Tab-separated table of C-alpha atoms in Angstrom:
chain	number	residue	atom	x	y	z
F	1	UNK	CA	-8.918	4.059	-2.372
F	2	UNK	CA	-8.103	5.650	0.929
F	3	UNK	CA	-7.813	4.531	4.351
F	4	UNK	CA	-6.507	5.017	7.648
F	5	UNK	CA	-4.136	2.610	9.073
F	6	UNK	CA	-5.555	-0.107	10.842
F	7	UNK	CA	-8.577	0.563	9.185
F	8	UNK	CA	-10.535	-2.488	8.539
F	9	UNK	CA	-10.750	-2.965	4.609
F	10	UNK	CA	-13.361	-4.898	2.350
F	11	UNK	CA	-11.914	-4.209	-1.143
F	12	UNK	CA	-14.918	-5.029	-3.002
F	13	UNK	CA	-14.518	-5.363	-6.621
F	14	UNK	CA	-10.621	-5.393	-6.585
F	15	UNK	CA	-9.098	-8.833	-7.999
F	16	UNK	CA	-6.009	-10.463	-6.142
F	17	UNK	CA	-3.994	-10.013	-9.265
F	18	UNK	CA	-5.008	-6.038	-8.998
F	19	UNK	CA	-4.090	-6.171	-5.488
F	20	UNK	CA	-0.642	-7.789	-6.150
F	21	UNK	CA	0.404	-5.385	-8.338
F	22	UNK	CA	-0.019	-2.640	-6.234
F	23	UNK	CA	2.056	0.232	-4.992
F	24	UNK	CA	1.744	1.720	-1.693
F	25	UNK	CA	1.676	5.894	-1.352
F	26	UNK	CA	0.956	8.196	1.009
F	27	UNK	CA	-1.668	10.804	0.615
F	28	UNK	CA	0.417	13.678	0.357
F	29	UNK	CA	3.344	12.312	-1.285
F	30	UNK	CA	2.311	11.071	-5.089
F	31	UNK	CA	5.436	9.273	-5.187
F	32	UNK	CA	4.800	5.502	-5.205
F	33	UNK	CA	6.188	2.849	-3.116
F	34	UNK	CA	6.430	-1.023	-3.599
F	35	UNK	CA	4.565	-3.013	-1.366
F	36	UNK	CA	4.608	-6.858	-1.243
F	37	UNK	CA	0.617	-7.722	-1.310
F	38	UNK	CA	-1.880	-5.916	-0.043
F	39	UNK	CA	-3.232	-8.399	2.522
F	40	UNK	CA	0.165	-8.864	3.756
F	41	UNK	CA	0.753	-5.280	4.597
F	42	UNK	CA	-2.514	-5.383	6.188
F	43	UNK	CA	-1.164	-7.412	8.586
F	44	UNK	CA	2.109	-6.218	9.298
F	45	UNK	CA	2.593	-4.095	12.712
F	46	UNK	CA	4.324	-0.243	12.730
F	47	UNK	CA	8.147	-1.782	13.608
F	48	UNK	CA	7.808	-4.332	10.592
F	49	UNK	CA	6.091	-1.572	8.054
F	50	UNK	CA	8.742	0.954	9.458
F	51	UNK	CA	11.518	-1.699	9.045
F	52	UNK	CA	10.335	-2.925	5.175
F	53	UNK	CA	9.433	0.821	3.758
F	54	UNK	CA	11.614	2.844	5.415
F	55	UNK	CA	11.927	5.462	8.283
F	56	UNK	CA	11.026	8.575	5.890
F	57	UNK	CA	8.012	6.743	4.755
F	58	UNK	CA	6.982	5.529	7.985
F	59	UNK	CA	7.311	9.160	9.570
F	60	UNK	CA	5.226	10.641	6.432
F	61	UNK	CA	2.709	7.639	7.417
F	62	UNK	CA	2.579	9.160	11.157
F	63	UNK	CA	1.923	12.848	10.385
F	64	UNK	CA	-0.709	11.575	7.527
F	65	UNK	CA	-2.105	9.086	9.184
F	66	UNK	CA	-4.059	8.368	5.314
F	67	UNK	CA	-3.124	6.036	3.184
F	68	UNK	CA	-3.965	5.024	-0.092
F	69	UNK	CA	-3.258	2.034	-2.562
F	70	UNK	CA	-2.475	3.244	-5.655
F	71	UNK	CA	-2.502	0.879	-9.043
F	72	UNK	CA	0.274	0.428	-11.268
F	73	UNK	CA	0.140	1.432	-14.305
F	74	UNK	CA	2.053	-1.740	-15.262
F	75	UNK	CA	0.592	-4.731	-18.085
F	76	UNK	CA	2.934	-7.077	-17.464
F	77	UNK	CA	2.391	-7.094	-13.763
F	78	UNK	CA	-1.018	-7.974	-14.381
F	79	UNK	CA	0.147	-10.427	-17.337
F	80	UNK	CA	2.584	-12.629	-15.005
F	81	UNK	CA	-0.269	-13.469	-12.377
């Protein structure tokens, strides 16, 4: 799934425990990133996204302006909702 920022987002089909155990990534860095939830992200502004990624991140977020949730390959992320 992939989105601009500040996109408005209607995740169809995705459950919250999916969502949980999500990573954030950029789309043209594959390397993954930890992200709380994905609602909460949603709502944070530039400063707090900036201040809870980091600045490299947030500076690959401003040339890309794309980003995309990427799902974790991870059972027992999906086993401790």
């Amino acid at each position: 799934m992939e989105f601009r920022k500040n996109a408005s987002i209607q995740p169809s089909g995705i459950s919250k425990r999916h969502l949980e155990c999500t990573t954030l990534a950029t789309a043209d860095d594959r390397q993954s990133y930890p992200i709380v939830t994905y609602r909460k992200f949603l709502d944070w502004s530039e400063k707090t996204l900036q201040r809870a990624i980091g600045k490299s991140l947030q500076t690959s977020i401003r040339n890309s302006r794309n980003i995309r949730l990427v799902e974790k390959q991870s059972e027992e992320c999906l086993r401790r909702k």
